[in-house]
Coordinates of C-alpha atoms in Angstrom, one line a residue:
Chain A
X21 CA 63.9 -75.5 -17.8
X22 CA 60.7 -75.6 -20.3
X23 CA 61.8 -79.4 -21.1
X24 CA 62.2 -80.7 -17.0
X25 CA 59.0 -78.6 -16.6
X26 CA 57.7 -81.2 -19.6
X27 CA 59.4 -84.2 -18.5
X28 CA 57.7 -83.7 -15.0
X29 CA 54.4 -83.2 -16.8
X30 CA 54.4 -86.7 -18.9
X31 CA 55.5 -88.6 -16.0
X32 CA 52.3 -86.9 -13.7
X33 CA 50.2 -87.8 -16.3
X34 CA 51.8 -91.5 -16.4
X35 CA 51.5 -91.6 -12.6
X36 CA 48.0 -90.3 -12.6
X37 CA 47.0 -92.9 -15.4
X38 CA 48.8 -96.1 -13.6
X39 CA 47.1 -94.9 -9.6
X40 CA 43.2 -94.6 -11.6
X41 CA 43.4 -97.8 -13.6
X42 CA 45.0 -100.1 -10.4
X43 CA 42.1 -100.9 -8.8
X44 CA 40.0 -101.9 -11.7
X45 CA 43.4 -103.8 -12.8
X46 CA 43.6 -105.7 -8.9
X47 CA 39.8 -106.5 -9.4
X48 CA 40.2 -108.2 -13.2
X49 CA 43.0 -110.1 -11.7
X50 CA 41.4 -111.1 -8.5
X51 CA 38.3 -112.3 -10.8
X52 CA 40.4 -114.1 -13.2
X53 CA 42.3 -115.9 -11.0
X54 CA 39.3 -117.0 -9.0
X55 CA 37.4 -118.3 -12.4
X56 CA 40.6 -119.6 -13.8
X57 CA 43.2 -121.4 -11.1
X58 CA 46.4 -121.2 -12.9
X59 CA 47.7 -124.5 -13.6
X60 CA 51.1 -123.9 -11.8
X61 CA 48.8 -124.4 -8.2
X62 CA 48.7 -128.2 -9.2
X63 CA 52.4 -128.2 -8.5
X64 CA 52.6 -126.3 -5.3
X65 CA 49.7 -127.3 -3.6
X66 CA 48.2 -130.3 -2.1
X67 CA 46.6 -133.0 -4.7
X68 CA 43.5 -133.1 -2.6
X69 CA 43.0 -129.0 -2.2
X70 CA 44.0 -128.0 -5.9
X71 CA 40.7 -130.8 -7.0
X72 CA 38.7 -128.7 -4.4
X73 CA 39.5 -125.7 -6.0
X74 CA 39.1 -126.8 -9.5
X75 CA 35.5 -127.6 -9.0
X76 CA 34.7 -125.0 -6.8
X77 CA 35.8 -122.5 -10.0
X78 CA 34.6 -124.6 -12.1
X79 CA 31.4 -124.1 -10.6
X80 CA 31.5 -120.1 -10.2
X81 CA 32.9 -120.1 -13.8
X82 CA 28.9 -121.2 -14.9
X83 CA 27.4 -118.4 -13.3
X84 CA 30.5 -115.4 -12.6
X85 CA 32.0 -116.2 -16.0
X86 CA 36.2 -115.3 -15.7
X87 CA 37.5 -111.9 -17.5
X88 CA 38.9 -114.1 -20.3
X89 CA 35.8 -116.0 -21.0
X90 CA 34.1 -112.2 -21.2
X91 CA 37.0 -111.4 -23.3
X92 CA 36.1 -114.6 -26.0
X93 CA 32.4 -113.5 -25.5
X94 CA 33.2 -110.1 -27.0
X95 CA 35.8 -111.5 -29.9
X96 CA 33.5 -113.8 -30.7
X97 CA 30.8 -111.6 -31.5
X98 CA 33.6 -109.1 -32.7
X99 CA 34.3 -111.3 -35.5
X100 CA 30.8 -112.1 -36.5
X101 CA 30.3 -108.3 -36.8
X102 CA 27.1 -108.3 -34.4
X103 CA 29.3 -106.9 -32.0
X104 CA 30.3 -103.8 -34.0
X105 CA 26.8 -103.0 -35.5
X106 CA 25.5 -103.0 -31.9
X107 CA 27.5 -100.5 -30.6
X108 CA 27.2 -98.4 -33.7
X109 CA 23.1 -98.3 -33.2
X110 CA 23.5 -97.5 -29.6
X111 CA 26.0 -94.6 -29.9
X112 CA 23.6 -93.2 -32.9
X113 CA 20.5 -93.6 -30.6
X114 CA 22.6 -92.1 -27.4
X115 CA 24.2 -89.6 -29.9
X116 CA 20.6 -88.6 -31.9
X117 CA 18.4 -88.6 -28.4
X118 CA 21.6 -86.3 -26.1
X119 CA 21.4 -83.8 -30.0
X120 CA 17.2 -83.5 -29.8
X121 CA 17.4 -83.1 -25.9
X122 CA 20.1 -81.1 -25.2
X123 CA 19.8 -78.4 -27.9
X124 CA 16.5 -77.9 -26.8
X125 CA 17.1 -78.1 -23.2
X126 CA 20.0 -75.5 -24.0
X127 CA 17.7 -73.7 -26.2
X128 CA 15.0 -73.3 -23.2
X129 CA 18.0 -72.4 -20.7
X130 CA 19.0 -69.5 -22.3
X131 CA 15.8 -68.3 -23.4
X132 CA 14.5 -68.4 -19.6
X133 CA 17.9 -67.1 -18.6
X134 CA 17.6 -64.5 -20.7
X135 CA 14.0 -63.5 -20.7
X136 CA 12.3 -62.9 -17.2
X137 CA 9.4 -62.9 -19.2
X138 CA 9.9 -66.5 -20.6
X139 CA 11.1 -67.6 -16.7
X140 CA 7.5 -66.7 -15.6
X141 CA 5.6 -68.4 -18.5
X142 CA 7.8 -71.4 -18.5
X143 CA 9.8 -72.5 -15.7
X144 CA 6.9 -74.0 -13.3
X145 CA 5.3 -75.9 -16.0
X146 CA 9.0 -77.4 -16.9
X147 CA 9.8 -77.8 -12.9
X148 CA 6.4 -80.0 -12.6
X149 CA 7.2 -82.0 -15.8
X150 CA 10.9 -82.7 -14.0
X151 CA 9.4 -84.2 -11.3
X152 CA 8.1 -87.3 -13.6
X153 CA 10.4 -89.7 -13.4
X154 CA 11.2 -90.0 -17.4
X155 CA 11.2 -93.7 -17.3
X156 CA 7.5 -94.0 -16.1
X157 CA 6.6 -92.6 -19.7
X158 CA 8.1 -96.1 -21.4
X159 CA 4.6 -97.9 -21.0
X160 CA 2.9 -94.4 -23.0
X161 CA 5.8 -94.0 -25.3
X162 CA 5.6 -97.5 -26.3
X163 CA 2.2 -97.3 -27.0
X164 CA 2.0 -94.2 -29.1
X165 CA 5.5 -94.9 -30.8
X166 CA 6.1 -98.3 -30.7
X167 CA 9.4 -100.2 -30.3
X168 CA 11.0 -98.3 -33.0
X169 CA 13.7 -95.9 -33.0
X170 CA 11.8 -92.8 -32.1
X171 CA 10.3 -94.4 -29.0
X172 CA 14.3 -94.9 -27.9
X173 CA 15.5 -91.4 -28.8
X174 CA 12.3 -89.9 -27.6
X175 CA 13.4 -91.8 -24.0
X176 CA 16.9 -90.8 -24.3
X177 CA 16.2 -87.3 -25.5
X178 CA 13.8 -86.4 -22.5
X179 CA 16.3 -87.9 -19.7
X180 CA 19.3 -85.6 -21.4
X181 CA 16.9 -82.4 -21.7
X182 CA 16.6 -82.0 -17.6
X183 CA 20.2 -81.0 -16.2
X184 CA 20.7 -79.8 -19.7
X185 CA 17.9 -76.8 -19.3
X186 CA 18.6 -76.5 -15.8
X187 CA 22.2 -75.6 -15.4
X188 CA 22.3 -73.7 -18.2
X189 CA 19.3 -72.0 -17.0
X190 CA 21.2 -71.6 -13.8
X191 CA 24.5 -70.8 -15.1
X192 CA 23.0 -67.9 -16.6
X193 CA 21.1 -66.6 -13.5
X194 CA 24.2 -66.9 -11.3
X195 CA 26.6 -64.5 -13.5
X196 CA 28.2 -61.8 -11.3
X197 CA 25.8 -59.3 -11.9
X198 CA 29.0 -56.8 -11.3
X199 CA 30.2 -58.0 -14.1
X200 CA 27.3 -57.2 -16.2
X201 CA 27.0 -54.2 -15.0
X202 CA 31.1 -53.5 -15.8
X203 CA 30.2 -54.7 -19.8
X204 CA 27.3 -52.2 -19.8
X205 CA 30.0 -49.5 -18.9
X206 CA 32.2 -50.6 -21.7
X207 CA 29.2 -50.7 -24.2
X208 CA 28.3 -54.4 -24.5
X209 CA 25.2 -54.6 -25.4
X210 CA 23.2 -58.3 -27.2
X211 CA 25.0 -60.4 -29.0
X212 CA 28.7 -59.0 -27.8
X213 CA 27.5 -59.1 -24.3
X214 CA 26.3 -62.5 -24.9
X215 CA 29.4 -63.7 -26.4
X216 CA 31.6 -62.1 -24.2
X217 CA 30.0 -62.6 -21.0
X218 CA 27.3 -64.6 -20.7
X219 CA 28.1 -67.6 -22.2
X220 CA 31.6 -67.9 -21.3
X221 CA 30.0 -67.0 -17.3
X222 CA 27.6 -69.9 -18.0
X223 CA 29.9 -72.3 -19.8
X224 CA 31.0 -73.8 -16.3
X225 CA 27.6 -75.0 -15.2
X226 CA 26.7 -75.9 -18.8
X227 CA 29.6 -78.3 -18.6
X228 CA 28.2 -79.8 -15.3
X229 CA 25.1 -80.3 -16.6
X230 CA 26.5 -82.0 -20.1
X231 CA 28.3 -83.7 -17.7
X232 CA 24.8 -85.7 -15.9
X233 CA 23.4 -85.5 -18.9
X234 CA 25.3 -87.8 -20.2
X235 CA 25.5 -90.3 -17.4
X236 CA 21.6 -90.6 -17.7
X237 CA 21.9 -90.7 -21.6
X238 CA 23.5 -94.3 -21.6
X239 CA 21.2 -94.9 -18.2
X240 CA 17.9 -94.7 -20.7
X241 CA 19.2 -96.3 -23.3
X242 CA 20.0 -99.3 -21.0
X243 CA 16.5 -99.6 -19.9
X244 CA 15.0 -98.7 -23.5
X245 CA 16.8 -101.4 -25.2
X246 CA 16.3 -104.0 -22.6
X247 CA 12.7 -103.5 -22.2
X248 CA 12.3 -103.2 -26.4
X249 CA 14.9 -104.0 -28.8
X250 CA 15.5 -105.5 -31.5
X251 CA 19.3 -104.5 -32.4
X252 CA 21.8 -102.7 -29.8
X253 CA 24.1 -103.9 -27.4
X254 CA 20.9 -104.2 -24.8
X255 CA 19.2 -106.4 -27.5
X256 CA 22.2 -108.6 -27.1
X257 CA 22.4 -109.1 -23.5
X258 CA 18.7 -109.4 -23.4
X259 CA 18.6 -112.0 -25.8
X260 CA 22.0 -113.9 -24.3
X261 CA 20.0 -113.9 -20.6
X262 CA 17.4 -115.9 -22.8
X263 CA 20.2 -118.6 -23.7
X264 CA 21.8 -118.3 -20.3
X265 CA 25.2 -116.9 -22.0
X266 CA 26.1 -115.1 -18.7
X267 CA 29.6 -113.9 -20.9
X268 CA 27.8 -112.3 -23.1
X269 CA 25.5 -110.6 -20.5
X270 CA 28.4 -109.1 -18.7
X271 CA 30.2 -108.3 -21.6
X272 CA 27.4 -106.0 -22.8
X273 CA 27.5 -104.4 -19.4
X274 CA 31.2 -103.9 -19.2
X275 CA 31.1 -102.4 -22.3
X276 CA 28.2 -99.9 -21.2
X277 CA 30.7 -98.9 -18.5
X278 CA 33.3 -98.3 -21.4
X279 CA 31.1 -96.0 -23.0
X280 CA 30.3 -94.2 -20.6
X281 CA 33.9 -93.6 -19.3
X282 CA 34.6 -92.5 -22.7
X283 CA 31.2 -90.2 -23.0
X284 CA 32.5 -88.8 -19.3
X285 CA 36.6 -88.4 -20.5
X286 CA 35.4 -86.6 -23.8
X287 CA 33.5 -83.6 -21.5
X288 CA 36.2 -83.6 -18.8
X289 CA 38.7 -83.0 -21.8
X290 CA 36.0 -80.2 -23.6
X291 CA 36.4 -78.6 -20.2
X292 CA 39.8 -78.5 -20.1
X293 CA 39.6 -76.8 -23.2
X294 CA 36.4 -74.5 -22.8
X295 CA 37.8 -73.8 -19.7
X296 CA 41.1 -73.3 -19.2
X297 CA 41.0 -69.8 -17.5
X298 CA 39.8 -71.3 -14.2
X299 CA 42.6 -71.8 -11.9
X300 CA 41.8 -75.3 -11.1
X301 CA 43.1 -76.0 -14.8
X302 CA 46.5 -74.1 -14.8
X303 CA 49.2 -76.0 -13.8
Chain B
X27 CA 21.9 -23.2 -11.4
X28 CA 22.9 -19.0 -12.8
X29 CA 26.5 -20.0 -11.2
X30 CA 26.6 -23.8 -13.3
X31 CA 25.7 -21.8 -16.5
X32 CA 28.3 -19.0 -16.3
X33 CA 30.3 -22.2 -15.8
X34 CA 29.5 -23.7 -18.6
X35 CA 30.0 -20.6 -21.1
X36 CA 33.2 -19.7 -19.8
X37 CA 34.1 -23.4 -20.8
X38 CA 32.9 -23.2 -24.2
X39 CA 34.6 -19.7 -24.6
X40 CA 37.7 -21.6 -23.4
X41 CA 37.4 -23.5 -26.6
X42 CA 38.0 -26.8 -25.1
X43 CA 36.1 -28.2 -28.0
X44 CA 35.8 -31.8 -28.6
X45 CA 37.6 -33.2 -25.6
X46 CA 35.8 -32.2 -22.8
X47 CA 34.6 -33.5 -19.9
X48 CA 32.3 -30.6 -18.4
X49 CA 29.7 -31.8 -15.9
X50 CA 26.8 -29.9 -14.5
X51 CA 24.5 -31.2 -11.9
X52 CA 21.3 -29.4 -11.1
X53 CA 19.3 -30.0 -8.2
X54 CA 20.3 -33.7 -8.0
X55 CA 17.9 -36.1 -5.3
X56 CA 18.3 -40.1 -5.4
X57 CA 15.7 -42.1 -3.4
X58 CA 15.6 -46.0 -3.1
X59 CA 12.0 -46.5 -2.0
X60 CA 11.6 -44.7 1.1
X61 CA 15.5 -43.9 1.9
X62 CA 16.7 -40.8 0.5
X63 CA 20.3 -41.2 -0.3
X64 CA 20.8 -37.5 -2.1
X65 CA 19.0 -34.8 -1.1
X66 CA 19.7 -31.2 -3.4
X67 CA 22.8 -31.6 -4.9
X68 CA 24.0 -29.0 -7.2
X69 CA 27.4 -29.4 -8.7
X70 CA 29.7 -28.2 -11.5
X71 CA 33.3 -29.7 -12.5
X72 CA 34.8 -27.9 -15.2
X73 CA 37.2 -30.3 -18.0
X74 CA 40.2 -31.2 -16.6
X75 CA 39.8 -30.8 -12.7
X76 CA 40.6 -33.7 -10.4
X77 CA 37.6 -34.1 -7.9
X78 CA 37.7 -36.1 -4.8
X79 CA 34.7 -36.9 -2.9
X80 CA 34.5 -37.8 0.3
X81 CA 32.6 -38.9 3.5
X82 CA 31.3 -41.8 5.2
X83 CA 29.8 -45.4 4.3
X84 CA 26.2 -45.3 3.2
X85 CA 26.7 -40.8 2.0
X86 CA 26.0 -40.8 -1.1
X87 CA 29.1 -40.7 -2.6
X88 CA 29.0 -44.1 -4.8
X89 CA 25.0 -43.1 -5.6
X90 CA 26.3 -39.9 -6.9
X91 CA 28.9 -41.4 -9.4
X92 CA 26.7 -43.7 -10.4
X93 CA 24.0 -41.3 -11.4
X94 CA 27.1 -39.2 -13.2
X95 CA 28.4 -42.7 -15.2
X96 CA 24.3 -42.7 -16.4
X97 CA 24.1 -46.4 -14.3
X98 CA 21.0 -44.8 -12.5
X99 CA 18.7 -42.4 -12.9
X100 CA 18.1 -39.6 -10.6
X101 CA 14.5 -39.1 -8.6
X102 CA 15.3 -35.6 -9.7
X103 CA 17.2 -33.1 -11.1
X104 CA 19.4 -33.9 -13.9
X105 CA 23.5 -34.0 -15.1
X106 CA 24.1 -32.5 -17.7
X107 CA 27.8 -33.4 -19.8
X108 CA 29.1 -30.9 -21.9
X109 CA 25.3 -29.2 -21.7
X110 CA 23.7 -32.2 -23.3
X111 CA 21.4 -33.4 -20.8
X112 CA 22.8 -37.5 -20.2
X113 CA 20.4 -40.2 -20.9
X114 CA 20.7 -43.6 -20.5
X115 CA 24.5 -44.5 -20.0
X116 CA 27.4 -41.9 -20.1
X117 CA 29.6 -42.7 -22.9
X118 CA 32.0 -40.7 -22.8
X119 CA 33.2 -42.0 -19.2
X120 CA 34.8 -45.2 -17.9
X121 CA 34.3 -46.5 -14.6
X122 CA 36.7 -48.2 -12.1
X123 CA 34.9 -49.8 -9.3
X124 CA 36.3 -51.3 -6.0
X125 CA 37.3 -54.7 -7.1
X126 CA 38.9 -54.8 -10.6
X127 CA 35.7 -56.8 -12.4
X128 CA 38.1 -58.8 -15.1
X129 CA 36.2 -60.7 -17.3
X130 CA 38.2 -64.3 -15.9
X131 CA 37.2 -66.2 -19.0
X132 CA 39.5 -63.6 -21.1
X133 CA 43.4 -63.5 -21.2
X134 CA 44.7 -59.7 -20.1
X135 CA 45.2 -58.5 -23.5
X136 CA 41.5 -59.0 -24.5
X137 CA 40.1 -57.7 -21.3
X138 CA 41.9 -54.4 -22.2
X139 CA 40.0 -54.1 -25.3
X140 CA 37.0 -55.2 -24.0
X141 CA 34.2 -53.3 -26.7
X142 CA 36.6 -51.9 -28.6
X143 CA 36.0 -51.6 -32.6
X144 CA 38.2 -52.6 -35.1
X145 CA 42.3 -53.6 -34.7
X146 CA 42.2 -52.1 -30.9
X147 CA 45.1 -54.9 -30.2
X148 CA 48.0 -52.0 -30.8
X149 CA 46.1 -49.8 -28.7
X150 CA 45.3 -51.7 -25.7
X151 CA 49.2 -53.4 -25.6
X152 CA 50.3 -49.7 -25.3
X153 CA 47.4 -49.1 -22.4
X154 CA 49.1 -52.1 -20.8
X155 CA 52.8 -50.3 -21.4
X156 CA 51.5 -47.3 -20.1
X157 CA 50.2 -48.9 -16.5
X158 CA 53.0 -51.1 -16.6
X159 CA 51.6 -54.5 -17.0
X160 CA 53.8 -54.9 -20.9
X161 CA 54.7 -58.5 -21.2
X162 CA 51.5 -60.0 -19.2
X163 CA 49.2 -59.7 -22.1
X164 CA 48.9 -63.4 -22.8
X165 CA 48.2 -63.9 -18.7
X166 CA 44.8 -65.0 -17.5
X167 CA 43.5 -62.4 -14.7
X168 CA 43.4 -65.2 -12.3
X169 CA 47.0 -65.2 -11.9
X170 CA 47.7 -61.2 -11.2
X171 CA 47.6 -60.0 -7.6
X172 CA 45.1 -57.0 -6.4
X173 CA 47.6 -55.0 -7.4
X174 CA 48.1 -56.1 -10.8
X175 CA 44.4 -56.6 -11.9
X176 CA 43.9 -52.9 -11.0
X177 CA 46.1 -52.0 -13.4
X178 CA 44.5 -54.1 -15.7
X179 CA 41.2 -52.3 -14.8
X180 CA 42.9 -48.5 -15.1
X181 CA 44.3 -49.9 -18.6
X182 CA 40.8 -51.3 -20.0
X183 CA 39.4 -47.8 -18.9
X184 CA 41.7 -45.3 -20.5
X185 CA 42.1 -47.4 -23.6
X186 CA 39.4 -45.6 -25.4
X187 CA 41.0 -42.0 -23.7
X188 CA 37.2 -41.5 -21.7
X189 CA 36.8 -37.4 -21.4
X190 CA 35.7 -38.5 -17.6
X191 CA 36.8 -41.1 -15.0
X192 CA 34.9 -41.9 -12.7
X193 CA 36.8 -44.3 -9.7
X194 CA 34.7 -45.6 -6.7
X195 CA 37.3 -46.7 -4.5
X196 CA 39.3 -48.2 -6.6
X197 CA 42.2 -48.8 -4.4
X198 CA 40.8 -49.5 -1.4
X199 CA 41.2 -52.9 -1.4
X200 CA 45.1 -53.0 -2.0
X201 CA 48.1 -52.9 0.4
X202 CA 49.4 -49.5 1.3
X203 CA 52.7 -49.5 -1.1
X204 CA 51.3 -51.1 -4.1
X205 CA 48.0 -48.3 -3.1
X206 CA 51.0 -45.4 -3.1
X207 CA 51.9 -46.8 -6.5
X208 CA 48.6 -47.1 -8.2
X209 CA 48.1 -43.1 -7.0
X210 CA 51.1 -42.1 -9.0
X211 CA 49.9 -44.0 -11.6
X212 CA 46.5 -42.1 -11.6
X213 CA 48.1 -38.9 -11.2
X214 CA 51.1 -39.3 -13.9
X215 CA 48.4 -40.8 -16.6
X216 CA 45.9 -37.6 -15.3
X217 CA 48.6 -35.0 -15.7
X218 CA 49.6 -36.5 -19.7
X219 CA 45.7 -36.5 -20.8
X220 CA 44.0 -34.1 -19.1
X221 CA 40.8 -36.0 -18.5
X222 CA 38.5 -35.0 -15.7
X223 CA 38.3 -37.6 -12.7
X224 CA 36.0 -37.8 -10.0
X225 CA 37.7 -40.3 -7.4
X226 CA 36.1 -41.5 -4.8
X227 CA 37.8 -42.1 -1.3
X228 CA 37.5 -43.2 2.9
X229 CA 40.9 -41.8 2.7
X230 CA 41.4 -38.3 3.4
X231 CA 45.1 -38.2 2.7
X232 CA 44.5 -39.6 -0.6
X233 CA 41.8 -37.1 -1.7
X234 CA 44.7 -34.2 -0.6
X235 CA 47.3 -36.0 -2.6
X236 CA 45.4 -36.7 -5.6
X237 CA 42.5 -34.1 -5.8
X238 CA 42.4 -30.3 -7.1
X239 CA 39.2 -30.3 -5.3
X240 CA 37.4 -32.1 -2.1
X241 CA 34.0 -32.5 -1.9
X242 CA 32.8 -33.7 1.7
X243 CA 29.0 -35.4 1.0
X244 CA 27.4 -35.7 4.5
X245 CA 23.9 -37.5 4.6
X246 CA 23.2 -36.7 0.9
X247 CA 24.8 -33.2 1.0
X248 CA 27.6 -31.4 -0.2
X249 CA 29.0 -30.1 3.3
X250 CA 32.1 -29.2 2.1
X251 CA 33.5 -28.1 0.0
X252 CA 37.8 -27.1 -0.4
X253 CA 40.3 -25.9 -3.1
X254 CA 43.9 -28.0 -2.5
X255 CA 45.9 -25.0 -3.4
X256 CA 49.2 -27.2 -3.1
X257 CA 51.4 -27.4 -5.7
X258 CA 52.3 -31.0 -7.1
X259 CA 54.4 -33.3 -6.6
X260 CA 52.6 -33.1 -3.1
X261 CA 54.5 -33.8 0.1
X262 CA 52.8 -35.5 2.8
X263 CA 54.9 -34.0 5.8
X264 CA 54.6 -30.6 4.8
X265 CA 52.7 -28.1 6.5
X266 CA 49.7 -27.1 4.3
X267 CA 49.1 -30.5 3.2
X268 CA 49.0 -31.3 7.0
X269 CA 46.6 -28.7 8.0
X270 CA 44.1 -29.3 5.1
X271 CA 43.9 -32.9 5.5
X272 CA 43.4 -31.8 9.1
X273 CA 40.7 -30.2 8.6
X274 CA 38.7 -32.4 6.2
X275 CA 38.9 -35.3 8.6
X276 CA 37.5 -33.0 11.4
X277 CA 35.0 -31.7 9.2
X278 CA 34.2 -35.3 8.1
X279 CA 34.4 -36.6 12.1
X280 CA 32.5 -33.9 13.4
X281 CA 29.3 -34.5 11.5
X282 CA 29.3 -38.1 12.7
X283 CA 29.9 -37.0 16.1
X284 CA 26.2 -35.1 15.2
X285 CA 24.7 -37.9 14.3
X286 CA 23.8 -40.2 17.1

């Protein structure tokens, strides 16, 4: 019973995994084969069509390079170790920036939650500094900091602090006040009452709002390194568009997308964990 | 107030001691802003008794318990448990509400022993034993029917053995066998500890089954107020327990046939 009920559970998960990755997969192959003719079309079609579509690939191949040239773009620079070191000082700038932003956004979320006295002071000077769009402030950052690594976490750290403050700020607001009131009963008071009930209430929208967060941590970096940079993964494509090296260019944004999936798989999974009492997450 | 304090001696001369659950209300009135929800009531439930209070939506009723479980404060008068005037919240009571108010996030075990000090984990498995729930501990809540997380709710109350329940309605929301169930549940666990419950009820025949005592609350008032001098197990088809219940529900109709 407990292993069919197991069985059935691996292959879900093997189903779910092959359905998600089968459209990227047709897309890759669609691309590949339209950069790259394989050779066996010399054989089957006609002499005159197969030199047509030679040159016509040929010719997309300059500007939409093929998944395999991206592929030697990436091992190329893989092996020369640029490749490595530039993901490494983006995921410590994403990393530092999402730590500085999102503790204190969670910091300022709970304190408003908590405090209606803190709601009052604070919230309508933070709702008027939301409505700045964060990347208007790269011209002034780069002029008081520079195009060093503060300027970049400072960027990154102010775009993560937003739907950090707000939906924990929210997620607190929005517990069941009858449920409160029930821990009040049964002597829950501070710290137990935090720990018991308001955080886990909270944890949901916390969640979402790591969730954005970190969509529009790799979003700022993007822009931060591409506008100044002088290491990173958007120092490289910046400086391959300089040289033309289209590969390179859309390597560096394929593997943006990468991280980002991962960044987005790592919550999804935290939430599976953090929480698994919500019926959506029992089988 | 000379007949609540002749009350209250006769309880301390009874020796009842350190478990009581003795409440005296004095000249109790409730208003939110303008409305006033109570208006003069004057109550005593000595340890032990089973109270049932009665009467329509929007009475009084749930104001009044709250007051009593120290989640309100009165406009004025004042309750007095054991003859300590109560402040703030009422310790020694345990409230069940309408809806069951797990804690989702916690597995059924730990929402048993929800405040409890020290190893409370023995404890609150036998509360689950004792309402029936054994085996379900490791369940989340959001798996149990109505039914079930009311048990759940009855077990997290009487895990610290409260001196005083207080239920508003807590069955209300449940289908009529599994409500028939949960009363004899109530009643058994009652009759082992001896606490003193104040239920509240829309359901006359429930307050006659249950109750030693039914108090009608009509537009903030006690306007009844009846001795169920049937002995237990009680039998709904026979005669007294017809008649009484009979005459609550007219008493209860009548006054909103007054009201226009």
């Amino acid at each position: 019973m407990n292993n069919r009920d197991g069985r059935r559970r691996v292959k879900g998960f093997f189903a779910h995994l092959v359905l998600s990755w089968t459209v990227p997969a047709v897309v890759i192959l669609f691309w590949q084969l339209s950069t790259h003719p394989p050779a066996i079309l010399a054989k089957l079609l006609p002499h005159a069509l197969w030199l047509n579509l030679l040159s016509h690939s040929a010719n997309l191949a300059q500007t939409f390079p093929g998944p395999s040239q991206i592929f030697q773009a990436g091992a190329h620079l893989w092996k020369t170790g640029e490749l490595l070191s530039a993901i490494e000082i983006s995921s410590q700038r994403a990393a530092f920036g999402f730590l500085v932003g999102g503790s204190v956004g969670f910091a300022l979320g709970l304190f408003n939650g908590l405090f209606s006295f803190a709601e009052t002071m604070l919230d309508s000077s933070i709702q008027m500094l939301r409505n700045i769009p964060h990347l208007a402030l790269i011209p002034i950052i780069i002029l008081w900091f520079g195009i060093d690594e503060p300027a970049k976490v400072l960027l990154v750290a102010i775009g993560v602090f937003f739907p950090i403050y707000l939906n924990t700020f929210h997620g607190i607001r929005s517990i069941d006040p009858a449920l409160r009131e029930m821990a009040s009963v049964y002597g829950l008071k501070s710290w137990s009452l935090f720990w018991n009930v308001i955080l886990p209430g909270a944890m949901p929208s916390i969640l979402v709002g790591i969730r954005f967060a970190l969509g529009l941590m790799w979003l700022t970096l993007i822009v931060a390194e591409t506008i100044d940079a002088d290491s990173g993964i958007g120092y490289i494509t910046n400086n391959a568009r300089e040289f033309m090296q289209t590969d390179v260019v859309l390597m560096g944004i394929l593997l943006y997308a990468l991280l980002g999936k991962l960044a987005d798989a790592s919550v999804r999974l935290l939430e599976r964990i953090l929480l698994s009492w919500q019926p959506a997450y029992q089988r | 107030m000379a007949a609540s304090v002749s009350a209250l001696n006769h309880d301390v001369q009874g020796g009842v001691g350190s478990l009581s659950g003795h409440i005296v209300i004095e000249g109790i009135h409730k208003s939110f802003g303008a409305e006033q929800v109570l208006r003069g009531i004057d109550l005593t439930i000595p340890h032990g008794q089973f109270v049932a209070l009665v009467g329509k939506s929007g009475c009084g009723k749930s104001t009044l318990l709250r007051l009593i479980a120290g989640l309100d404060t009165p406009t004025e008068g004042r309750v007095l448990i054991d003859g300590e005037p109560l402040k703030n919240q009422n310790s020694d009571a345990r409230v069940m509400f309408q809806d069951a108010r797990l804690l989702p996030w916690k597995k059924v075990l730990d929402n048993v022993g929800l405040g409890r000090p020290g190893k409370w984990k023995p404890e609150a498995s036998k509360a689950l034993k004792d309402v029936g729930l054994s085996g379900r501990e490791a369940d989340w809540p959001a798996v149990l029917s109505g039914g079930q997380r009311q048990r759940v709710a009855l077990a997290r109350a009487l895990v610290s053995r409260p001196r005083l329940l207080l239920l508003d309605e807590p069955l209300g929301a449940l289908d009529a066998l599994t409500r028939i169930e949960m009363q004899r549940l109530i009643e058994r666990l009652w009759r082992e500890r001896g606490f003193t419950v104040l239920l509240i009820t829309h359901d006359v025949e429930e307050a006659v089954t249950l109750a030693d005592r039914v108090i009608l609350i009509d537009t903030g008032k006690i306007s009844l107020d009846e001795l169920v001098d049937i002995p237990r197990p009680r039998q709904r088809n026979s005669a007294n327990f017809g008649d009484l219940s009979e005459k609550i529900l007219e008493s209860v109709l009548g006054k909103v046939r007054e009201t226009p």
